[in-house]
PDB file of C-alpha atoms in Angstrom:
ATOM      1  CA  MET D   7       6.249  28.086   6.191  1.00 38.00           C
ATOM      2  CA  SER D   8       4.505  24.467   5.781  1.00 48.00           C
ATOM      3  CA  ILE D   9       4.571  22.121   8.138  1.00 49.00           C
ATOM      4  CA  LEU D  10       6.736  19.868   5.796  1.00 48.00           C
ATOM      5  CA  SER D  11       9.224  22.663   6.057  1.00 48.00           C
ATOM      6  CA  ILE D  12       9.659  22.539   9.640  1.00 44.00           C
ATOM      7  CA  LEU D  13       9.910  18.913   9.559  1.00 49.00           C
ATOM      8  CA  MET D  14      12.422  19.168   7.184  1.00 48.00           C
ATOM      9  CA  GLY D  15      14.623  21.177   9.326  1.00 48.00           C
ATOM     10  CA  GLY D  16      15.578  23.334   6.121  1.00 41.00           C
ATOM     11  CA  SER D  17      17.986  20.476   5.071  1.00 41.00           C
ATOM     12  CA  ARG D  18      16.554  20.804   1.399  1.00 45.00           C
ATOM     13  CA  ASN D  19      13.489  22.070  -0.567  1.00 44.00           C
ATOM     14  CA  GLU D  20      10.373  21.656  -0.228  1.00 50.00           C
ATOM     15  CA  PRO D  21       8.709  19.092  -2.861  1.00 52.00           C
ATOM     16  CA  SER D  22       6.168  19.768  -4.421  1.00 57.00           C
ATOM     17  CA  SER D  23       3.231  18.592  -2.843  1.00 71.00           C
ATOM     18  CA  ALA D  24       0.038  20.331  -4.165  1.00 76.00           C
ATOM     19  CA  PRO D  25      -2.673  18.300  -5.559  1.00 80.00           C
ATOM     20  CA  ARG D  26      -2.587  17.680  -9.006  1.00 85.00           C
ATOM     21  CA  ASP D  27      -6.085  17.181 -11.199  1.00 83.00           C
ATOM     22  CA  ASP D  28      -4.269  14.957 -13.460  1.00 81.00           C
ATOM     23  CA  CYS D  29      -2.791  12.300 -10.873  1.00 84.00           C
ATOM     24  CA  PRO D  30      -5.584   9.761  -9.865  1.00 80.00           C
ATOM     25  CA  LEU D  31      -4.075   9.319  -6.158  1.00 80.00           C
ATOM     26  CA  CYS D  32      -4.872  13.134  -5.718  1.00 83.00           C
ATOM     27  CA  THR D  33      -7.844  12.933  -6.921  1.00 76.00           C
ATOM     28  CA  SER D  34      -9.614  10.006  -5.382  1.00 78.00           C
ATOM     29  CA  GLU D  35      -8.620   7.367  -2.449  1.00 85.00           C
ATOM     30  CA  GLY D  36      -6.851   4.991  -4.940  1.00 89.00           C
ATOM     31  CA  GLY D  37      -9.255   2.365  -3.303  1.00 95.00           C
ATOM     32  CA  GLN D  38     -10.989   1.326  -0.469  1.00 97.00           C
ATOM     33  CA  LEU D  39      -9.866   3.961   2.392  1.00 98.00           C
ATOM     34  CA  ILE D  40      -8.921   1.248   5.621  1.00 98.00           C
ATOM     35  CA  TRP D  41      -7.054   3.785   7.181  1.00 98.00           C
ATOM     36  CA  ARG D  42      -5.445   7.669   6.716  1.00 97.00           C
ATOM     37  CA  GLY D  43      -2.374   8.754   9.040  1.00 96.00           C
ATOM     38  CA  ALA D  44      -0.805  12.228   9.066  1.00 95.00           C
ATOM     39  CA  PHE D  45       1.207  11.092   6.174  1.00 96.00           C
ATOM     40  CA  TRP D  46       0.053   7.760   4.461  1.00 96.00           C
ATOM     41  CA  ARG D  47      -2.953   6.048   3.783  1.00 96.00           C
ATOM     42  CA  VAL D  48      -4.166   2.223   3.343  1.00 98.00           C
ATOM     43  CA  VAL D  49      -6.546   1.207   0.800  1.00 98.00           C
ATOM     44  CA  SER D  50      -7.868  -2.183  -0.369  1.00 98.00           C
ATOM     45  CA  ILE D  51      -8.158  -3.297  -3.832  1.00 97.00           C
ATOM     46  CA  ASP D  52     -10.714  -5.008  -5.567  1.00 93.00           C
ATOM     47  CA  ASP D  53      -8.796  -7.750  -7.501  1.00 93.00           C
ATOM     48  CA  PRO D  54     -10.701 -11.070  -7.340  1.00 92.00           C
ATOM     49  CA  HIS D  55      -7.720 -13.360  -8.022  1.00 94.00           C
ATOM     50  CA  ILE D  56      -5.385 -11.317  -5.298  1.00 96.00           C
ATOM     51  CA  PRO D  57      -7.277 -11.239  -1.873  1.00 97.00           C
ATOM     52  CA  GLY D  58      -5.545  -9.324   0.642  1.00 98.00           C
ATOM     53  CA  TYR D  59      -4.041  -6.774  -1.995  1.00 98.00           C
ATOM     54  CA  VAL D  60      -3.751  -3.238  -0.655  1.00 99.00           C
ATOM     55  CA  ARG D  61      -1.775  -0.394  -1.588  1.00 97.00           C
ATOM     56  CA  LEU D  62      -0.052   2.452   0.855  1.00 98.00           C
ATOM     57  CA  ILE D  63      -0.120   5.580  -0.461  1.00 95.00           C
ATOM     58  CA  LEU D  64       1.367   9.153   0.300  1.00 94.00           C
ATOM     59  CA  ASN D  65      -1.535  11.652   1.405  1.00 93.00           C
ATOM     60  CA  ARG D  66       0.724  14.323  -0.368  1.00 93.00           C
ATOM     61  CA  HIS D  67       2.151  14.765  -4.325  1.00 93.00           C
ATOM     62  CA  CYS D  68       5.456  13.299  -4.657  1.00 91.00           C
ATOM     63  CA  ALA D  69       7.173  11.153  -7.536  1.00 91.00           C
ATOM     64  CA  GLU D  70      10.388  10.081  -5.346  1.00 93.00           C
ATOM     65  CA  PHE D  71      11.051   8.107  -2.069  1.00 95.00           C
ATOM     66  CA  THR D  72      14.210  10.375  -2.022  1.00 94.00           C
ATOM     67  CA  GLU D  73      12.242  13.189  -2.182  1.00 94.00           C
ATOM     68  CA  LEU D  74      10.412  12.743   1.068  1.00 95.00           C
ATOM     69  CA  ALA D  75      10.879  14.756   4.422  1.00 95.00           C
ATOM     70  CA  THR D  76      12.460  12.219   7.192  1.00 96.00           C
ATOM     71  CA  PRO D  77       9.551  11.765   9.248  1.00 96.00           C
ATOM     72  CA  GLU D  78       7.438  10.499   5.902  1.00 96.00           C
ATOM     73  CA  GLN D  79      10.206   7.956   5.230  1.00 96.00           C
ATOM     74  CA  GLN D  80      10.630   6.495   8.539  1.00 97.00           C
ATOM     75  CA  GLN D  81       6.850   6.395   9.338  1.00 97.00           C
ATOM     76  CA  PHE D  82       6.978   4.667   5.923  1.00 97.00           C
ATOM     77  CA  PHE D  83       8.953   2.032   7.155  1.00 98.00           C
ATOM     78  CA  LYS D  84       7.308   1.444  10.317  1.00 98.00           C
ATOM     79  CA  LEU D  85       4.440   0.950   8.130  1.00 98.00           C
ATOM     80  CA  MET D  86       5.600  -1.376   5.553  1.00 98.00           C
ATOM     81  CA  ILE D  87       6.884  -3.726   8.436  1.00 98.00           C
ATOM     82  CA  ALA D  88       3.437  -3.618  10.067  1.00 99.00           C
ATOM     83  CA  ILE D  89       1.720  -4.167   6.807  1.00 99.00           C
ATOM     84  CA  GLU D  90       3.757  -7.262   5.833  1.00 99.00           C
ATOM     85  CA  THR D  91       3.759  -8.360   9.428  1.00 99.00           C
ATOM     86  CA  LEU D  92      -0.091  -8.585   9.390  1.00 99.00           C
ATOM     87  CA  MET D  93      -0.089 -10.223   6.299  1.00 99.00           C
ATOM     88  CA  ARG D  94       1.755 -12.812   7.277  1.00 99.00           C
ATOM     89  CA  ASP D  95       0.199 -13.580  10.215  1.00 98.00           C
ATOM     90  CA  THR D  96      -3.708 -13.311   8.885  1.00 98.00           C
ATOM     91  CA  LEU D  97      -3.632 -14.767   5.191  1.00 98.00           C
ATOM     92  CA  ALA D  98      -0.340 -16.938   5.601  1.00 98.00           C
ATOM     93  CA  PRO D  99       1.005 -16.196   1.705  1.00 98.00           C
ATOM     94  CA  GLU D 100       3.837 -18.306   0.571  1.00 97.00           C
ATOM     95  CA  LYS D 101       5.260 -14.536  -0.704  1.00 98.00           C
ATOM     96  CA  ILE D 102       4.501 -10.816  -0.281  1.00 98.00           C
ATOM     97  CA  ASN D 103       5.117  -8.930  -3.337  1.00 97.00           C
ATOM     98  CA  ILE D 104       6.257  -5.174  -2.036  1.00 98.00           C
ATOM     99  CA  ALA D 105       6.512  -2.717  -5.631  1.00 95.00           C
ATOM    100  CA  SER D 106       6.606   0.915  -5.953  1.00 93.00           C
ATOM    101  CA  LEU D 107       6.799   1.121  -9.829  1.00 90.00           C
ATOM    102  CA  GLY D 108       5.351   4.925 -10.592  1.00 79.00           C
ATOM    103  CA  ASN D 109       5.875   4.530 -14.379  1.00 79.00           C
ATOM    104  CA  HIS D 110       1.845   4.898 -14.499  1.00 80.00           C
ATOM    105  CA  THR D 111       1.157   7.191 -11.505  1.00 84.00           C
ATOM    106  CA  PRO D 112       4.252   8.709 -10.564  1.00 87.00           C
ATOM    107  CA  HIS D 113       3.060   9.554  -6.826  1.00 90.00           C
ATOM    108  CA  GLN D 114       4.882   7.743  -3.936  1.00 88.00           C
ATOM    109  CA  HIS D 115       2.743   4.315  -3.530  1.00 94.00           C
ATOM    110  CA  TRP D 116       3.514   1.215  -2.475  1.00 96.00           C
ATOM    111  CA  HIS D 117       1.733  -2.157  -3.754  1.00 97.00           C
ATOM    112  CA  PHE D 118       1.569  -4.855  -0.971  1.00 98.00           C
ATOM    113  CA  ILE D 119       0.466  -7.935  -2.773  1.00 98.00           C
ATOM    114  CA  PRO D 120      -0.145 -11.778  -0.922  1.00 98.00           C
ATOM    115  CA  ARG D 121       1.197 -14.395  -3.003  1.00 98.00           C
ATOM    116  CA  TRP D 122       0.642 -18.499  -3.257  1.00 97.00           C
ATOM    117  CA  SER D 123       1.870 -20.641  -5.775  1.00 95.00           C
ATOM    118  CA  ASP D 124      -1.595 -21.362  -6.588  1.00 95.00           C
ATOM    119  CA  ASP D 125      -3.287 -17.755  -7.426  1.00 95.00           C
ATOM    120  CA  ALA D 126      -3.799 -17.038 -10.686  1.00 94.00           C
ATOM    121  CA  PHE D 127      -0.737 -15.096 -11.935  1.00 95.00           C
ATOM    122  CA  PHE D 128       2.087 -17.182  -9.625  1.00 94.00           C
ATOM    123  CA  PRO D 129       4.525 -17.181 -10.368  1.00 94.00           C
ATOM    124  CA  ASP D 130       4.447 -14.232 -12.951  1.00 94.00           C
ATOM    125  CA  SER D 131       3.297 -10.735 -11.628  1.00 94.00           C
ATOM    126  CA  ILE D 132      -0.256 -10.286 -11.301  1.00 94.00           C
ATOM    127  CA  TRP D 133      -0.021  -8.215 -14.275  1.00 92.00           C
ATOM    128  CA  SER D 134       0.722 -10.701 -16.583  1.00 94.00           C
ATOM    129  CA  ALA D 135      -2.271 -13.142 -17.902  1.00 94.00           C
ATOM    130  CA  ALA D 136      -4.148 -15.274 -15.226  1.00 93.00           C
ATOM    131  CA  HIS D 137      -3.082 -19.008 -15.673  1.00 91.00           C
ATOM    132  CA  ARG D 138      -5.409 -21.074 -13.490  1.00 94.00           C
ATOM    133  CA  GLU D 139      -8.544 -19.986 -11.662  1.00 93.00           C
ATOM    134  CA  MET D 140      -8.728 -20.425  -7.742  1.00 91.00           C
ATOM    135  CA  SER D 141     -11.440 -22.772  -6.501  1.00 93.00           C
ATOM    136  CA  GLN D 142     -14.346 -21.734  -4.516  1.00 95.00           C
ATOM    137  CA  GLN D 143     -13.227 -22.876  -1.450  1.00 96.00           C
ATOM    138  CA  VAL D 144      -9.594 -21.462  -1.692  1.00 96.00           C
ATOM    139  CA  ARG D 145     -11.303 -17.993  -3.016  1.00 95.00           C
ATOM    140  CA  ALA D 146     -14.309 -17.871   0.483  1.00 97.00           C
ATOM    141  CA  THR D 147     -10.824 -19.288   2.767  1.00 97.00           C
ATOM    142  CA  ARG D 148      -9.249 -16.415   1.342  1.00 97.00           C
ATOM    143  CA  ASP D 149     -11.879 -13.643   1.648  1.00 97.00           C
ATOM    144  CA  ALA D 150     -12.706 -14.477   4.535  1.00 98.00           C
ATOM    145  CA  GLN D 151      -8.574 -13.863   5.744  1.00 98.00           C
ATOM    146  CA  ALA D 152      -8.818 -10.567   3.555  1.00 98.00           C
ATOM    147  CA  THR D 153     -11.376  -9.435   5.614  1.00 98.00           C
ATOM    148  CA  LEU D 154      -9.803 -10.266   9.143  1.00 98.00           C
ATOM    149  CA  LEU D 155      -6.819  -8.279   7.759  1.00 99.00           C
ATOM    150  CA  PHE D 156      -8.854  -4.725   6.461  1.00 98.00           C
ATOM    151  CA  ALA D 157     -10.814  -4.986  10.182  1.00 98.00           C
ATOM    152  CA  GLU D 158      -7.219  -5.407  11.692  1.00 99.00           C
ATOM    153  CA  LEU D 159      -4.886  -2.850   9.598  1.00 99.00           C
ATOM    154  CA  PRO D 160      -6.639   0.356  11.135  1.00 99.00           C
ATOM    155  CA  LYS D 161      -5.375  -0.754  14.757  1.00 98.00           C
ATOM    156  CA  VAL D 162      -1.706  -2.065  13.584  1.00 98.00           C
ATOM    157  CA  CYS D 163      -0.934   1.207  11.636  1.00 98.00           C
ATOM    158  CA  ALA D 164      -1.953   3.333  14.115  1.00 98.00           C
ATOM    159  CA  LYS D 165       0.400   1.231  16.893  1.00 98.00           C
ATOM    160  CA  ALA D 166       3.068   1.213  14.332  1.00 97.00           C
ATOM    161  CA  ILE D 167       3.465   5.533  13.529  1.00 94.00           C
ATOM    162  CA  TYR D 168       3.305   6.459  17.829  1.00 87.00           C
TER     163      TYR D 168
END
């Protein structure tokens, strides 16, 4: 019996958690690793247009949120609140987009995307064509804020789950 079966209390069948060779989030970190817990990891995404962009990624392979064990779901919500709060406090964005799509990569992962009205894509999604370039001064400020965010995330995530 796996630890996941024990945590789930036998209330439903254990979902597949075996790593998949065809899944980029099973075969790599999915970005620059910032923090790893028992169930989830946080990585930064190197996107010059969106400083402070991070992903929250499940450590095992699972496609749908409803297939997660209750402790994984509970920890997700704690981490989501902690990450969004720290982003708001550190980056002061006008909006934070939190998205889980999974069409290309059906592995539970969530995008945390700070948005400003002067970012390259606003008001469209970051997967749209860029509309403008960020000024050097704004870029330097946001890069410094993102560096602070990445430094604080390990402490904030660890505190959130205990």
